[in-house]
Coordinates of C-alpha atoms and ligand atoms in Angstrom, one line a residue:
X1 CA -0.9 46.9 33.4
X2 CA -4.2 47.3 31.5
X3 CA -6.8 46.4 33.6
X4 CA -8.7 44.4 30.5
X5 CA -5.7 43.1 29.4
X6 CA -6.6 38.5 29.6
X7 CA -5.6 37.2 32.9
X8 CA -3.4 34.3 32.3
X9 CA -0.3 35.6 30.1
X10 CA 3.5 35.7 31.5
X11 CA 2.1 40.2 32.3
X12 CA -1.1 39.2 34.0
X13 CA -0.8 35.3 35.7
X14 CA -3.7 33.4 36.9
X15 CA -2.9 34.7 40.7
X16 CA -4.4 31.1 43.1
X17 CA -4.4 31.0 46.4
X18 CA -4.8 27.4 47.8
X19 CA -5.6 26.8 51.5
X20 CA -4.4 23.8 53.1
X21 CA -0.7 22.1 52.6
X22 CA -1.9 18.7 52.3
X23 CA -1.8 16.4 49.7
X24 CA -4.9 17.5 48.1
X25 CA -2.8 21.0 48.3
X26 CA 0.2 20.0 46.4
X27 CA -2.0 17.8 43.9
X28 CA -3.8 20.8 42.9
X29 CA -0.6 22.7 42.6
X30 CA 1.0 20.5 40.5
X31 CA -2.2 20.2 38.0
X32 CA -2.4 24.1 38.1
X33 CA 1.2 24.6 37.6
X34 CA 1.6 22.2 34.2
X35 CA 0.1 24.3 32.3
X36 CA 2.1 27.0 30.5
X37 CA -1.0 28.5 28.7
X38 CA -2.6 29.8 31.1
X39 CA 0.3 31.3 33.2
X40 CA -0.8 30.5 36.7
X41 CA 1.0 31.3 40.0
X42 CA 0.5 29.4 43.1
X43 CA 0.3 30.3 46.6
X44 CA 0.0 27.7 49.6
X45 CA -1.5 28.3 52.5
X46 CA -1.0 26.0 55.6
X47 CA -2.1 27.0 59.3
X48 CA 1.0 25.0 60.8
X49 CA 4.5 25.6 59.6
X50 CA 5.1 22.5 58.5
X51 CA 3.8 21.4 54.6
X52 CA 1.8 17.7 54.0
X53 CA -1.2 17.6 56.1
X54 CA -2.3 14.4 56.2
X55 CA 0.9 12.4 55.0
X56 CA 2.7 13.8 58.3
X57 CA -0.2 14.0 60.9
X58 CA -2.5 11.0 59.5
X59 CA -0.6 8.3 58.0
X60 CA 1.0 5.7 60.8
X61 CA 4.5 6.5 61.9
X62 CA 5.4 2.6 60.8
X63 CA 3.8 3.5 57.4
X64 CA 6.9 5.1 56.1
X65 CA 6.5 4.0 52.9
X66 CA 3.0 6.2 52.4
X67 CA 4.9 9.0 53.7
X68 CA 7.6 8.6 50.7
X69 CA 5.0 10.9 48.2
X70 CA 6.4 14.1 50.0
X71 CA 9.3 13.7 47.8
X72 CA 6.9 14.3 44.8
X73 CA 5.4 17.3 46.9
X74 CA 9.1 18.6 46.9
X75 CA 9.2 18.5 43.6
X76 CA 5.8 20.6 42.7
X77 CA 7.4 22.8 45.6
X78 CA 10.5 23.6 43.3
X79 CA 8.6 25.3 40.5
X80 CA 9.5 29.1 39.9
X81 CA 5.8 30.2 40.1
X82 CA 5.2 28.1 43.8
X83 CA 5.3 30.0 47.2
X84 CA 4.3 28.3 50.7
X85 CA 3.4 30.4 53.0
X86 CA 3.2 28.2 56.5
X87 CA 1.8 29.3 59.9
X88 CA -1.0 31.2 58.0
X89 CA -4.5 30.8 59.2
X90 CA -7.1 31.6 57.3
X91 CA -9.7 33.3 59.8
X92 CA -7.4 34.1 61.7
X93 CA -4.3 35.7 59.9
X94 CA -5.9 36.5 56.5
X95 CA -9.8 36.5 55.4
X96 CA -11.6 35.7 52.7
X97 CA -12.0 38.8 51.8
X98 CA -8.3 39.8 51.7
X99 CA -7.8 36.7 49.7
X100 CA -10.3 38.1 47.1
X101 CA -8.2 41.4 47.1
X102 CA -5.3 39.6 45.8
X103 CA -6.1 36.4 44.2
X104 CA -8.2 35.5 41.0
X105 CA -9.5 32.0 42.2
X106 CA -9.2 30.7 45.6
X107 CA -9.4 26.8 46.8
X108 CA -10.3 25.2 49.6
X109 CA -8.8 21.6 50.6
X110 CA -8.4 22.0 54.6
X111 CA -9.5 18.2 55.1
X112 CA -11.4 17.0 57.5
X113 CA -10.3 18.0 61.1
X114 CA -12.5 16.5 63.5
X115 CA -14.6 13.2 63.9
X116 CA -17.7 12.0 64.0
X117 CA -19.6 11.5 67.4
X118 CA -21.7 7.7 68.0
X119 CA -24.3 9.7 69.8
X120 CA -24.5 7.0 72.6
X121 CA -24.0 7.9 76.5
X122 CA -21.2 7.9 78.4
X123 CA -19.3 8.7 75.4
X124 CA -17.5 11.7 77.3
X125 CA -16.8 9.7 80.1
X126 CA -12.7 10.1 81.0
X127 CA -10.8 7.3 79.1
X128 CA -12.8 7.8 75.9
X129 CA -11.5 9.4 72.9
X130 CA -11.7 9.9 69.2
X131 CA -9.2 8.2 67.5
X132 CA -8.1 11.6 65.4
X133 CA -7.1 12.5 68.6
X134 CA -4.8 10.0 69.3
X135 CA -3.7 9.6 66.0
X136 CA -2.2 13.5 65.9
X137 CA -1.3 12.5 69.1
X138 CA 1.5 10.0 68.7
X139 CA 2.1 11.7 65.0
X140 CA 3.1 15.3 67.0
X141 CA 0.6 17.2 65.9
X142 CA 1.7 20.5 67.5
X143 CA -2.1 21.0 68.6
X144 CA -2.3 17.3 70.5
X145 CA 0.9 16.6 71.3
X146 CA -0.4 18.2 75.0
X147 CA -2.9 15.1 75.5
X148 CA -3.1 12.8 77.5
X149 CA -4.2 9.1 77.6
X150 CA -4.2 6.6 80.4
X151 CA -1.9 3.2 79.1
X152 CA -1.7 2.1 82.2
X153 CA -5.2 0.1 81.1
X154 CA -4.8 -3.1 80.1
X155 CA -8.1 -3.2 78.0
X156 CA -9.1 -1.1 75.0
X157 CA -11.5 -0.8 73.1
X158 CA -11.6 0.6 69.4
X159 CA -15.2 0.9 67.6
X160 CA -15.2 1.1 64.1
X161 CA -13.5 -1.1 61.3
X162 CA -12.0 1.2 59.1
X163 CA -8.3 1.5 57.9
X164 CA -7.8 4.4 61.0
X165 CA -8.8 2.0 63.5
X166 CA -6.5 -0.7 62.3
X167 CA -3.6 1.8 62.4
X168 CA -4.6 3.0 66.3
X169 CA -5.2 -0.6 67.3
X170 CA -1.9 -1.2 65.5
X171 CA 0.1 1.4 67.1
X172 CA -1.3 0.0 70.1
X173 CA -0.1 -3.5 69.8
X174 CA 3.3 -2.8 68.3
X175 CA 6.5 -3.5 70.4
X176 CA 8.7 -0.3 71.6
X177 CA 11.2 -1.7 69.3
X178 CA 9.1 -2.0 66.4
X179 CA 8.1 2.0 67.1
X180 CA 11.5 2.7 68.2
X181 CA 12.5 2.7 64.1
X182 CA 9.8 4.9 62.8
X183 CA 8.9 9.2 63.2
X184 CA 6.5 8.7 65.9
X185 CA 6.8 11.4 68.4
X186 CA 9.0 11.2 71.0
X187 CA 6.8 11.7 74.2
X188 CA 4.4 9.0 72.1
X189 CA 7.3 6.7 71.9
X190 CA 8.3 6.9 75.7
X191 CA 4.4 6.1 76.5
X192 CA 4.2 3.7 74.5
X193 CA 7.3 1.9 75.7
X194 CA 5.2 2.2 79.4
X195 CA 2.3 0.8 78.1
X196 CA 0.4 -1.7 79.8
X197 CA -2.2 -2.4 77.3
X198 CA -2.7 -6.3 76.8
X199 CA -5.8 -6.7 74.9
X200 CA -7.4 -4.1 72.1
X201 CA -11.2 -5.0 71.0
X202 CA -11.2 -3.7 67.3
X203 CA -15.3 -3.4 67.0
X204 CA -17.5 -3.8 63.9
X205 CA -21.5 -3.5 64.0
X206 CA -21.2 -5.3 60.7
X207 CA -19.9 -8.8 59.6
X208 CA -16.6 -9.6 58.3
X209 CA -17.8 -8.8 54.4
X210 CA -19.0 -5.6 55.0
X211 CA -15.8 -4.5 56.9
X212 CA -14.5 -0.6 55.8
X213 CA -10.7 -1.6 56.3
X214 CA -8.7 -3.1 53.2
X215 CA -6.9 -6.1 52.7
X216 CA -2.9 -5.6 53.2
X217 CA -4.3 -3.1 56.6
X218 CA -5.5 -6.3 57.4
X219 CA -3.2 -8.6 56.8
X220 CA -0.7 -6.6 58.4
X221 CA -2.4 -7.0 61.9
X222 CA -1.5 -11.1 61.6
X223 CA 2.4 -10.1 61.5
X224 CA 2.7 -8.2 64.4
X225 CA 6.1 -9.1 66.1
X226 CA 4.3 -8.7 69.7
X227 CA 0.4 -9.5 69.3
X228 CA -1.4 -12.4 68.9
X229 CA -4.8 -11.7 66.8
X230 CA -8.3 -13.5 66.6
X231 CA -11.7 -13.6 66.0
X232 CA -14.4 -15.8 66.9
X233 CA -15.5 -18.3 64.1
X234 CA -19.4 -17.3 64.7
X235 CA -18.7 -13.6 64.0
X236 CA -16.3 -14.2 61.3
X237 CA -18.7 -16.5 59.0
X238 CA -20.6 -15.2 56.5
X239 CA -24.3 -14.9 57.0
X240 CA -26.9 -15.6 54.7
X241 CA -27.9 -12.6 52.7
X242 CA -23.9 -11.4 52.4
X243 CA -23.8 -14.9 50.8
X244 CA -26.3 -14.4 48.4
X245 CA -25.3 -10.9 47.5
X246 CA -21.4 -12.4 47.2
X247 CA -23.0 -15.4 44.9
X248 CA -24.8 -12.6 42.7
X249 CA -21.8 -10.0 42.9
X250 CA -18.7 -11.9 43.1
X251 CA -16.0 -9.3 44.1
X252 CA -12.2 -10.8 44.9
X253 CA -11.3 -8.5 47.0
X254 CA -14.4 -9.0 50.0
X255 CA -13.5 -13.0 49.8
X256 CA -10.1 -12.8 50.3
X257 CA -11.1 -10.2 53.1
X258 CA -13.3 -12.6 54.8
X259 CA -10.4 -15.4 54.0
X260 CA -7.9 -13.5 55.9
X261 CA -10.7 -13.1 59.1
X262 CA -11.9 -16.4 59.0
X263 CA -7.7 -17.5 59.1
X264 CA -7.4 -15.4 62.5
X265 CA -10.4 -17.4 63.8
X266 CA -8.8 -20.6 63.4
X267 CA -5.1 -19.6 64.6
X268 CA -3.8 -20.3 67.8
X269 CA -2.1 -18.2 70.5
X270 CA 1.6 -18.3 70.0
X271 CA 2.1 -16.6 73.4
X272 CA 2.9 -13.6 72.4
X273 CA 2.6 -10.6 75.1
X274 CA -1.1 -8.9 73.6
X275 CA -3.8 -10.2 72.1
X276 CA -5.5 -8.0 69.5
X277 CA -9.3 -9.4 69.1
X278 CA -10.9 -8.2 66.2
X279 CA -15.2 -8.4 66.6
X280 CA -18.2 -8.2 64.9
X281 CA -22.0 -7.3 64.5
X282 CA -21.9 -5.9 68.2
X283 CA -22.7 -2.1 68.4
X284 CA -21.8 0.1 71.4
X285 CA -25.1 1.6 72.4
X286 CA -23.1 2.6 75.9
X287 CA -20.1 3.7 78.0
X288 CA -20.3 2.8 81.5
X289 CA -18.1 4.6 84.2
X290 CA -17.6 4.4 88.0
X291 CA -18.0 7.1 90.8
X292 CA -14.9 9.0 89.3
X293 CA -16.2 8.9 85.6
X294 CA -13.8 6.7 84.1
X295 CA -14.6 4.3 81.5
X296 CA -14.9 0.7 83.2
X297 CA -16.5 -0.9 80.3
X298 CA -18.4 -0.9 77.0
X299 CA -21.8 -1.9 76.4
X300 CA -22.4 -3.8 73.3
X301 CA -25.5 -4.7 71.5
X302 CA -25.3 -8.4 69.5
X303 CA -26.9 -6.8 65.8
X304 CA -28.2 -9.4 62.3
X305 CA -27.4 -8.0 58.8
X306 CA -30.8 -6.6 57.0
X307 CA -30.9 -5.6 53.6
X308 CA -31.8 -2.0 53.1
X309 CA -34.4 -1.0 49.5
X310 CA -31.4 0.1 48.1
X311 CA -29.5 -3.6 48.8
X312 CA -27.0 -2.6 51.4
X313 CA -26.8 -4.6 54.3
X314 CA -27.6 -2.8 57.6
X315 CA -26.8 -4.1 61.0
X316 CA -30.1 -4.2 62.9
X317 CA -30.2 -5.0 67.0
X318 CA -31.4 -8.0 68.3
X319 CA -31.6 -7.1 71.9
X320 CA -28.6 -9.3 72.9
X321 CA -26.6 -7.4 75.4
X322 CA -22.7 -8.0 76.4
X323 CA -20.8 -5.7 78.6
X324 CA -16.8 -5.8 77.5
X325 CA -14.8 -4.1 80.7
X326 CA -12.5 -1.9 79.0
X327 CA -10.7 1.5 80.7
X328 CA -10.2 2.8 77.0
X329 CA -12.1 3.2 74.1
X330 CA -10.9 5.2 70.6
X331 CA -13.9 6.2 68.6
X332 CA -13.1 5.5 65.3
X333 CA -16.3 6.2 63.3
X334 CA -14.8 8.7 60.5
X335 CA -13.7 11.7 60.7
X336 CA -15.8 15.3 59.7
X337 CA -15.0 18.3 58.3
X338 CA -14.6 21.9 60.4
X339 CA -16.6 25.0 58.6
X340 CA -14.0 27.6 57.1
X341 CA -15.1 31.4 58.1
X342 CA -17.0 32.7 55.5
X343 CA -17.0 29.7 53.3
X344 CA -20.4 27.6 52.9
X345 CA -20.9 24.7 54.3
X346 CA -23.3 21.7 54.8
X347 CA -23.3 20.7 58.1
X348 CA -25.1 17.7 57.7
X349 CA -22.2 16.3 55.4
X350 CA -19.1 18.4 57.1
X351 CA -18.1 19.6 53.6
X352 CA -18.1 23.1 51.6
X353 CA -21.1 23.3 49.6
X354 CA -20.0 22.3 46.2
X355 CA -20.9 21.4 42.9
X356 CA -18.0 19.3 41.3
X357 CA -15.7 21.5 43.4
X358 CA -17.4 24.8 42.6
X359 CA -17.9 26.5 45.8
X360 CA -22.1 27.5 46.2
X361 CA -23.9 30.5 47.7
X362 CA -25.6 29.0 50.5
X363 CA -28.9 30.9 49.3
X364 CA -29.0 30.7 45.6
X365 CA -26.9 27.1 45.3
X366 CA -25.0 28.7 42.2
X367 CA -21.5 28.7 42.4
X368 CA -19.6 31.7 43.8
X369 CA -17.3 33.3 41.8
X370 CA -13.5 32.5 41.9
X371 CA -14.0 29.7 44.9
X372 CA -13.2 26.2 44.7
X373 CA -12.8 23.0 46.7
X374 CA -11.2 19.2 46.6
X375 CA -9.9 16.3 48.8
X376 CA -11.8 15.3 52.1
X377 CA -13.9 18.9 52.7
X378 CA -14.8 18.6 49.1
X379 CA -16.5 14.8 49.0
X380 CA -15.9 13.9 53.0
X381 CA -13.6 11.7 54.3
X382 CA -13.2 8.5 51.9
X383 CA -10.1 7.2 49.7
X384 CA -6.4 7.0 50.2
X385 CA -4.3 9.8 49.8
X386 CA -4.0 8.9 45.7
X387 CA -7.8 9.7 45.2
X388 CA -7.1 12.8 45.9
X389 CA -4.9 13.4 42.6
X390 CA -8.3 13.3 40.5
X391 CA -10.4 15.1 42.9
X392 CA -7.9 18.1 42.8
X393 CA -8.2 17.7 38.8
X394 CA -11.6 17.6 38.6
X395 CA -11.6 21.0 40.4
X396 CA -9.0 22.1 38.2
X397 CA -10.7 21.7 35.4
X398 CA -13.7 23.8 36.4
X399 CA -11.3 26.4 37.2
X400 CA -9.7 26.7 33.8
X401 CA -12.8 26.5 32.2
X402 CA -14.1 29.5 34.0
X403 CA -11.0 31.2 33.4
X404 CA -11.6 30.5 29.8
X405 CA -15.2 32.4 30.5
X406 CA -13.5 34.7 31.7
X407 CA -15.4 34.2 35.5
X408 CA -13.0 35.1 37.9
X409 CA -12.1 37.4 41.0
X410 CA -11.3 40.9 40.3
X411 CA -8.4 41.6 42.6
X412 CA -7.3 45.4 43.2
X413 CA -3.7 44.7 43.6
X414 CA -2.8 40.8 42.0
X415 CA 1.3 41.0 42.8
X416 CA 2.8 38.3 44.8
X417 CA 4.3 41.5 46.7
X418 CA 1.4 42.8 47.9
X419 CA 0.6 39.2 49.1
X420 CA 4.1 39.1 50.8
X421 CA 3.4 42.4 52.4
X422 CA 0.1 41.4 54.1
X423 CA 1.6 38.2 55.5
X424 CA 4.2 39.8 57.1
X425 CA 2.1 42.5 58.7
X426 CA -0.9 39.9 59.6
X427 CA 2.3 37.0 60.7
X428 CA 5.5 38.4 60.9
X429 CA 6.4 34.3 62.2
X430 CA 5.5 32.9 58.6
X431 CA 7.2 30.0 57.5
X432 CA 8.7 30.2 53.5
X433 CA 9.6 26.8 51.9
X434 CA 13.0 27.5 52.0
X435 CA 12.5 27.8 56.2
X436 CA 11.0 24.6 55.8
X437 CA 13.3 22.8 54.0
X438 CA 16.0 23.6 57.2
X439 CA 13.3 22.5 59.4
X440 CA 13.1 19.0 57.3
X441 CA 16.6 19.1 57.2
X442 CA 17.2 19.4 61.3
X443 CA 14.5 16.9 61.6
X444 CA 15.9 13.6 59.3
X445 CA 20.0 15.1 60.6
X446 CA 18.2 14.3 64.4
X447 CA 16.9 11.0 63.2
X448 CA 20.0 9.9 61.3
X449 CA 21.7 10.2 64.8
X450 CA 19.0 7.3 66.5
X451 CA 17.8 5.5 63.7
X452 CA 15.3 6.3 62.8
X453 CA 13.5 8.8 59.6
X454 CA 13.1 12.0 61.3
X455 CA 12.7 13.4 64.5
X456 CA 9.8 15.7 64.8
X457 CA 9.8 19.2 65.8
X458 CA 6.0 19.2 68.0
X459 CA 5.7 22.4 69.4
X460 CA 5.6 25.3 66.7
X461 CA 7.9 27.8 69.1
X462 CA 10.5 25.1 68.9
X463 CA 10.3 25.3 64.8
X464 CA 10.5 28.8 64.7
X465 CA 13.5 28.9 67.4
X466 CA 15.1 26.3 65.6
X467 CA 14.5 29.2 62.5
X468 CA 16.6 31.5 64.4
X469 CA 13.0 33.8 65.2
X470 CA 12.3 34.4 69.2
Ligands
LIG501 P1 -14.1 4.5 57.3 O1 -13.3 3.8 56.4 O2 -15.3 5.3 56.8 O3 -14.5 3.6 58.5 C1 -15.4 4.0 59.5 C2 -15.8 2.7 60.3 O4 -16.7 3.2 61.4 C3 -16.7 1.7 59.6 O5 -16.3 0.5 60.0 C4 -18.1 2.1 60.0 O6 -19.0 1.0 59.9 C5 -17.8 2.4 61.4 N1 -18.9 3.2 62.1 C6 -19.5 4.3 61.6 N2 -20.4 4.7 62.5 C7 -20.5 3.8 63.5 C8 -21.2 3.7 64.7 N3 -22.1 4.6 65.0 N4 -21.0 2.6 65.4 C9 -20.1 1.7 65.1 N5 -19.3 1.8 64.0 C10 -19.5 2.8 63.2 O7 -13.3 5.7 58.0 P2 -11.8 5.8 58.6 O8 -11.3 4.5 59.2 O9 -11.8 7.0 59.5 O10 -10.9 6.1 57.4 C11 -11.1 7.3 56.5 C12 -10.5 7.1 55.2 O11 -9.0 7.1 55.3 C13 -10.8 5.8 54.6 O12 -11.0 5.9 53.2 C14 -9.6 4.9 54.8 O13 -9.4 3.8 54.0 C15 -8.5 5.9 54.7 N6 -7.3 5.5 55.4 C16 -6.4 4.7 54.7 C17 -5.3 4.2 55.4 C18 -4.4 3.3 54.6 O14 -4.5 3.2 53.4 N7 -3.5 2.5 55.3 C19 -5.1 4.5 56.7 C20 -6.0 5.3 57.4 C21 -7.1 5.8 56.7 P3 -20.1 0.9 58.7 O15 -19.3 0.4 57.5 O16 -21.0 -0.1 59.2 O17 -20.6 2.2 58.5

């Protein structure tokens, strides 16, 4: 084929490679793959064998429902011009630069893989961990299903008051029955059903109003079957300037937050076996440990709200210390994005440089040719899984407009072949969707037998056994 011929038509496809089988992934696929002028052809890169990202390894194992837009993945999955290619890492497996030897555009959506440190001492003190980490944890993650934390503590700590530490301090206060129904892994469940964790400290160094989590996440912690929750009525009244800024901006959905809160402050204890307590404006400025450098307790600092130039309301010390004996504590202060190799990156953010989802020379800040980005490495780590569907669009629309200006890669050899052939030189153990789709299969057959959705394969030699492969 002419090399001048347009790239685009049924001859010459639109060759993308995406990187990263989350949703963002599969949102992007599905935008790219609508159109019929330009032909495009997909390719989906994930370093683990299993597809969804996010919706299997983030989302709470008693969130089915969330879970439920993998059935729309399947469908994008379906389309004659889609390929997955699954236990593929870029970096490691394939490089940029192969990429640009096959593919016209590439596109970036790997997430955001690690979190964000509180910069405060003691925070590596044994018994302290980041809530990711505990999260891919009881979700199997195949990287963390190896870890290890101590519930034989009967006091918890959680900072942060976003949506990630609801679900830990939720998983945390749920019964063994109540987990007993969902995917969470299997080792999770069985220390989970051990557990002797009676109290969890959810921790916010701002006041009720100015909480990051959302209303049902909220809600959902008064119905536990096995936890009491409350707050104290001091911390969960409004102060002064949130009032004025609430008279000035009236916004539904912060009342009924603060509704919900100041409820919990007035409800009894019904008895039940833990007691979730859910604080604020108190900021952990320590960790303390003893001789063997365990986590005995967390130091907290009592903080006011001041208003910032800009009008936000800051939490600002006051010099008030309280020490809250805890033998865990889950940092749960956002996550952060991981550098790909040779993509890049500002560090300061944890996101691929990016205009708009146009990837950026580092040097000259104009965009690179044939790169692109969306989802949680594009704009950092905000928004349910559904803001991702415009993010991916956005992106997608730059795309198609410099397609249409006729900026793109220049590939030597463009054939899903020669693709096919590199993979299974570079990682002869590469998963197909078809070899997924088993995998899913074995996995919901194994939790049909107990109950429960799926059963999760954790460990990737156990997938690719389960493949038939050695
Ligand atoms: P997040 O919503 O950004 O919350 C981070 C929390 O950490 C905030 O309360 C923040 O307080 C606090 N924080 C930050 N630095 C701190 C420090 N140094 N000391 C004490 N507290 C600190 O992040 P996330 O919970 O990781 O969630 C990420 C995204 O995923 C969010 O958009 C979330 O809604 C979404 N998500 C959704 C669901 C769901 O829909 N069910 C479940 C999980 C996650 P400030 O506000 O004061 O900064």
């Amino acid at each position: 084929m002419a090399a001048d011929e347009p790239v685009g038509t049924d001859e010459r496809p639109l060759r993308v490679a995406i990187i990263g089988a989350g949703p963002t992934g599969y949102y992007a696929a599905d935008h790219l793959l609508r159109h019929t002028a330009p032909v495009i052809e997909v390719d989906l890169f994930d370093r683990l064998p299993t597809p969804f990202g996010l919706v299997r390894f983030g989302v709470a194992p008693d969130h089915q429902k969330i879970k439920s837009v993998t059935a729309a993945f399947d469908k994008v999955a379906t389309h004659p011009r889609f390929r997955f290619f699954g236990h593929v890492e870029l970096g490691k497996d394939v490089s940029v630069d192969d990429l640009r030897r096959h593919y016209h555009q590439i596109f970036y959506c790997t997430g955001a893989q690690t979190d964000r440190r509180m910069g405060i001492p003691g925070e590596d003190l044994r018994g302290s961990y980041p809530a990711t980490e505990f999260v891919a944890w009881y979700n199997g993650h195949p990287d963390f299903r190896d870890c290890q934390f101590d519930l034989t503590k009967e006091r918890v700590a959680v900072v942060g008051v976003g949506n990630v530490a609801v679900d830990v301090a939720r998983i945390l206060c749920r019964s063994a029955d109540e987990l007993a129904t969902t995917d969470i892994a299997d080792y999770a469940l069985e220390a989970l059903r051990e557990s002797r964790v009676k109290e969890v400290y959810l921790l916010g160094r701002r006041g009720p109003a100015q909480a990051a989590f959302t209303n049902p996440e909220i809600k959902e912690l008064g119905e536990l079957a096995d936890a009491d929750i409350t707050v104290r009525p001091e911390e969960a009244a409004l102060d002064e300037l949130t009032r004025a800024a609430l008279a000035q901006n009236p916004d539904r959905a912060t009342s009924k937050k603060v509704e919900i809160l100041q409820s919990y402050a007035h409800r009894p204890r019904t008895g039940k076996s833990k007691l979730l307590v859910v604080r604020f404006l108190v900021s952990p400025v320590e960790l303390l440990g003893d001789d063997a450098g365990e986590v005995t307790a967390i130091r907290l600092i009592r903080n006011r709200l001041v208003a910032t130039p800009t009008g936000t309301l800051q939490a600002k010390p006051t010099g008030e210390i309280e020490d809250l004996p805890v033998g865990l504590v889950f940092r749960s202060v956002g996550y952060k994005g991981v550098p790909l190799p040779g993509v890049p990156f500002n560090d300061d953010w944890g996101v691929i440089l990016n205009e708009k989802g146009r990837v950026l020379d580092s040097q000259t800040k104009q965009p690179l040719v044939g790169q692109y980005t969306a989802g949680w490495i594009k704009r950092g780590p905000t928004g349910v899984i559904g803001t991702n569907k415009p993010d991916a669009a956005e992106t997608v629309t730059g795309m198609l407009e410099d397609l249409a200006r006729d900026i793109h890669l220049r590939p030597s050899d463009a054939t899903p072949e020669a693709v096919e052939r590199m993979v299974r030189e570079r990682q002869p153990q590469y998963v197909s969707y078809q070899d997924w789709l088993r995998l899913d299969d074995i996995e919901t057959r194994r939790g049909k037998e107990t109950g429960r959705p799926r059963v999760k394969f954790t460990r990737v030699k156990d997938m690719l056994a389960a493949l038939g492969r050695a």
